[in-house]
Structure formats: structure tokens, C-alpha cells
Amino acid sequence: GELIAAVIMLVGGYFLINGLLPAEWGFNGTTYTSTGVFCASLIGLACGLGIGFVTEYYTGFNKEPVREIARQSAKGGDAKWKVVDGYMEVEPKTGDIVSVERFGDVQYHLEFACPAEVKGDSQGRGNSGVFLMGLYEIQVLDGYDNPTYADGITASVYGEYPPLVNACRPPGEWQTYDIFWTAPRFSGVDLVSPAYLTLVHNGVLVHHHVEVMGPTGHRNVYRYEAHPPAGPLKLQDHGDLVRFRNIWARPLKGYDEA
């Protein structure tokens, strides 16, 4: 599996860099752009090697280097989640996992799938979470025909804002989050500017430059406390067999730094 993934990545990279891939490409029944195919091959290699996240990818325009980063348990040590067939799956009771690399202003792409077999309801059904900087949660949940409290549904800024629309797909289907994050700014212990989030769920805009109130929590909105300008991407072990794949991050910079 590792050898096959490596060959796919190298061949895909060669053709992409030299402009020989078509604008769109069929992959596992889904249409991707050429860049998306390269990302998919990268995450396939990463999973084959036991590596969890791709942090930079070739954009098709400026030949930026490709880097991979390891994942680890939020408790410290190696992550215990399953890595199978190009995706990661929560291993219940092993704990959250975090990226080794830290990010400030960033664009994330990730795909997730809640279990195809429906068990439970409300918050007890396909529950996980994507924590930006390890503190600010975007809810992951099987929200398809599954009533729950508004700011706890899929794609909510947990405990703060419900999504503008429920864009969930049926259980078992792969779904996408495209996240655009502006990190909060501090001067010493004082908040200078809050965090802002734009989120696209399955191609549908569900949060538009919303001001994040503070670190998220259950039935609580926490006040901002000064923290480093960059933090990890954290994926939550909430006890359900949620899967993740095709995760990448693109640090966002100013026009004169891009």
C-alpha cells in the first residue's frame, strides 16, 4: 500500500507540475480538480505511512513545497486512531488527536463521514468535532434528519452559532468542510481582535465571516484568554466511529507575503 501510494503521488505530482493533468479528474466516484487529485494522493501516502495531515500542497500556480506533518494524541504520544484505506477513524476512548504543527490564520479542507449505521439520536449520533487552535470547535455530527439543539448541529460553531442552513448528507456519505480562519489577536493579556470564521459545508456557505465569541464549550461561552498566535488542529474522540480524510491546511498570508 505504501509503495502504490508513493507511485501515485510522484506520478500525479509530475503531471500536475508540468500541466499535463486535465482540469477535472474522476477519483473514487467523485470529480476533483487536478489539485484535488494531488491532495488525495498525498493523504493516501500519508495514511499509508501512518501520518495524519498534509499541511501544504502544490496549488498549481506557484510550486510551493509539499510538507507533511505527523498527528499525535492530545494526551501526548502516538495517536491511536485507526488508519484504513486512506482515512482515519476514531478509536473510542483513545482520546482526541492533534496536529504537530501549529496554525494561525489558515484555510483548512477536510472530509468526514459519520457511521452509515444509525445509532442513537441528537448528540449521540456520529458526534465529533474540529477544534481550530485546539480551542474553537466546529461541530461534527450526523445531522441528517436528526433534530438537536441549534448551536450543536453539524457545522455549528459549537455553543455559539448554528449554521445558516443544514447542508448534511445522509449517514455514511463523505462530507466536506472548507474553513477560512482568522486567528484572534492579543496585546499582552488584552484582546485586540476576536477570531473570525467562514465555513463552507458540502459547497454551501453556512458561516460568513462570523465573529467568534470565544473558546467554545458545552452550555458555556468562555472569555478570550491570551494564547499563542498559532495552535493545533484537533479532532475529537466523542466515542463515535467518525472517519476523516483528505485533510490539508494552507496558512494565510498578506498579499506581499503570499
CSV table of C-alpha atoms in Angstrom, one decimal, residues 79-236:
chain,number,residue,atom,x,y,z
A,79,ALA,CA,-2.2,8.7,18.1
A,80,LYS,CA,-4.3,5.5,18.5
A,81,TRP,CA,-6.9,6.1,15.8
A,82,LYS,CA,-7.3,3.6,13.0
A,83,VAL,CA,-5.8,4.3,9.6
A,84,VAL,CA,-7.6,2.3,7.0
A,85,ASP,CA,-8.0,2.6,3.2
A,86,GLY,CA,-6.9,6.2,3.1
A,87,TYR,CA,-8.9,7.5,6.0
A,88,MET,CA,-8.6,7.8,9.8
A,89,GLU,CA,-11.3,6.6,12.1
A,90,VAL,CA,-11.9,7.5,15.7
A,91,GLU,CA,-10.9,4.7,18.1
A,92,PRO,CA,-13.3,5.3,21.0
A,93,LYS,CA,-11.8,6.1,24.4
A,94,THR,CA,-8.2,6.7,23.0
A,95,GLY,CA,-8.6,10.5,23.1
A,96,ASP,CA,-8.5,13.4,20.7
A,97,ILE,CA,-5.8,13.8,18.2
A,98,VAL,CA,-3.9,17.0,17.3
A,99,SER,CA,-1.6,18.1,14.5
A,100,VAL,CA,2.0,18.5,15.5
A,101,GLU,CA,2.3,21.7,13.5
A,102,ARG,CA,0.5,24.9,14.7
A,103,PHE,CA,-1.5,27.3,12.6
A,104,GLY,CA,-2.8,30.9,12.9
A,105,ASP,CA,-4.7,32.4,10.0
A,106,VAL,CA,-5.4,29.4,7.8
A,107,GLN,CA,-7.5,27.7,5.2
A,108,TYR,CA,-8.5,24.1,6.0
A,109,HIS,CA,-10.1,21.5,3.9
A,110,LEU,CA,-11.2,18.2,5.4
A,111,GLU,CA,-13.7,15.4,4.7
A,112,PHE,CA,-15.6,13.4,7.2
A,113,ALA,CA,-18.2,10.6,7.3
A,114,CYS,CA,-20.5,9.7,10.1
A,115,PRO,CA,-21.3,6.0,10.6
A,116,ALA,CA,-23.7,4.5,8.0
A,117,GLU,CA,-25.5,2.5,10.6
A,118,VAL,CA,-27.6,4.9,12.6
A,119,LYS,CA,-27.4,4.5,16.3
A,120,GLY,CA,-28.7,7.0,18.9
A,121,ASP,CA,-30.1,10.4,18.2
A,122,SER,CA,-29.4,14.1,18.9
A,123,GLN,CA,-25.8,14.5,20.2
A,124,GLY,CA,-25.4,10.7,20.5
A,125,ARG,CA,-25.2,10.1,16.7
A,126,GLY,CA,-22.0,10.5,14.7
A,127,ASN,CA,-20.5,13.1,17.1
A,128,SER,CA,-17.0,14.5,16.8
A,129,GLY,CA,-15.5,18.0,16.4
A,130,VAL,CA,-12.9,20.0,14.6
A,131,PHE,CA,-11.1,22.4,17.0
A,132,LEU,CA,-9.3,25.3,15.5
A,133,MET,CA,-6.2,26.2,17.5
A,134,GLY,CA,-7.4,23.4,19.8
A,135,LEU,CA,-10.0,25.8,21.4
A,136,TYR,CA,-12.7,26.7,18.9
A,137,GLU,CA,-15.0,23.9,17.8
A,138,ILE,CA,-16.8,23.4,14.6
A,139,GLN,CA,-19.3,20.6,15.4
A,140,VAL,CA,-19.2,17.3,13.5
A,141,LEU,CA,-22.5,15.3,13.8
A,142,ASP,CA,-24.8,13.1,11.8
A,143,GLY,CA,-27.3,16.0,11.4
A,144,TYR,CA,-29.3,14.3,8.7
A,145,ASP,CA,-32.9,14.1,9.8
A,146,ASN,CA,-31.7,14.3,13.4
A,147,PRO,CA,-33.2,17.1,15.5
A,148,THR,CA,-30.9,18.6,18.2
A,149,TYR,CA,-30.2,22.0,19.7
A,150,ALA,CA,-29.4,24.6,17.2
A,151,ASP,CA,-25.9,25.5,18.1
A,152,GLY,CA,-25.0,21.9,18.4
A,153,ILE,CA,-26.0,20.7,14.9
A,154,THR,CA,-23.5,19.8,12.2
A,155,ALA,CA,-21.3,22.8,11.1
A,156,SER,CA,-22.3,24.9,14.1
A,157,VAL,CA,-19.8,27.0,15.9
A,158,TYR,CA,-20.4,24.9,19.0
A,159,GLY,CA,-22.4,26.6,21.6
A,160,GLU,CA,-22.3,29.9,19.8
A,161,TYR,CA,-23.9,29.9,16.3
A,162,PRO,CA,-26.0,27.5,14.3
A,163,PRO,CA,-25.2,27.1,10.6
A,164,LEU,CA,-27.2,29.3,8.2
A,165,VAL,CA,-28.6,26.1,6.7
A,166,ASN,CA,-28.4,22.3,7.4
A,167,ALA,CA,-26.3,21.0,4.4
A,168,CYS,CA,-25.9,17.5,5.8
A,169,ARG,CA,-25.7,14.4,3.6
A,170,PRO,CA,-27.1,11.0,4.6
A,171,PRO,CA,-25.3,8.9,7.1
A,172,GLY,CA,-22.2,7.2,5.7
A,173,GLU,CA,-21.6,9.6,2.9
A,174,TRP,CA,-18.5,11.7,2.8
A,175,GLN,CA,-18.9,15.4,3.6
A,176,THR,CA,-16.6,18.4,3.2
A,177,TYR,CA,-15.7,21.3,5.4
A,178,ASP,CA,-13.8,24.3,3.8
A,179,ILE,CA,-12.7,26.5,6.7
A,180,PHE,CA,-11.3,30.1,6.5
A,181,TRP,CA,-10.0,31.2,9.8
A,182,THR,CA,-8.7,34.4,11.1
A,183,ALA,CA,-7.0,33.9,14.5
A,184,PRO,CA,-7.6,36.3,17.4
A,185,ARG,CA,-5.0,38.9,18.2
A,186,PHE,CA,-3.7,39.8,21.6
A,187,SER,CA,-1.6,42.5,23.1
A,188,GLY,CA,-0.2,41.1,26.3
A,189,VAL,CA,-3.3,39.8,28.1
A,190,ASP,CA,-5.7,42.1,26.2
A,191,LEU,CA,-7.8,41.0,23.3
A,192,VAL,CA,-7.1,43.3,20.3
A,193,SER,CA,-9.3,41.5,17.7
A,194,PRO,CA,-11.5,38.4,18.0
A,195,ALA,CA,-11.4,35.4,15.7
A,196,TYR,CA,-13.4,35.3,12.6
A,197,LEU,CA,-14.7,32.2,10.7
A,198,THR,CA,-16.1,31.5,7.3
A,199,LEU,CA,-17.3,27.9,6.7
A,200,VAL,CA,-18.5,26.1,3.6
A,201,HIS,CA,-20.2,22.8,4.3
A,202,ASN,CA,-20.6,20.5,1.2
A,203,GLY,CA,-20.3,23.5,-1.0
A,204,VAL,CA,-22.8,25.6,0.9
A,205,LEU,CA,-21.9,28.7,2.8
A,206,VAL,CA,-23.0,28.2,6.4
A,207,HIS,CA,-21.0,30.9,8.3
A,208,HIS,CA,-19.9,34.1,6.6
A,209,HIS,CA,-17.1,35.9,8.4
A,210,VAL,CA,-18.8,35.4,11.8
A,211,GLU,CA,-17.2,36.8,14.9
A,212,VAL,CA,-16.3,34.0,17.3
A,213,MET,CA,-17.3,34.9,20.8
A,214,GLY,CA,-14.5,33.0,22.5
A,215,PRO,CA,-13.4,29.4,23.1
A,216,THR,CA,-16.3,27.1,22.8
A,217,GLY,CA,-17.8,24.8,25.4
A,218,HIS,CA,-21.0,22.9,26.4
A,219,ARG,CA,-23.6,25.4,27.6
A,220,ASN,CA,-20.9,28.0,28.1
A,221,VAL,CA,-19.2,30.7,26.2
A,222,TYR,CA,-15.7,31.2,27.6
A,223,ARG,CA,-14.0,34.6,27.6
A,224,TYR,CA,-10.9,35.0,25.4
A,225,GLU,CA,-7.7,34.5,27.3
A,226,ALA,CA,-4.4,35.3,25.7
A,227,HIS,CA,-2.8,32.4,23.9
A,228,PRO,CA,0.0,31.9,21.3
A,229,PRO,CA,-0.7,33.2,17.8
A,230,ALA,CA,-0.8,29.6,16.4
A,231,GLY,CA,-2.3,26.4,17.7
A,232,PRO,CA,-3.0,22.9,16.5
A,233,LEU,CA,-5.9,21.4,14.6
A,234,LYS,CA,-7.6,19.0,16.9
A,235,LEU,CA,-10.1,16.2,16.0
A,236,GLN,CA,-12.3,15.0,18.8
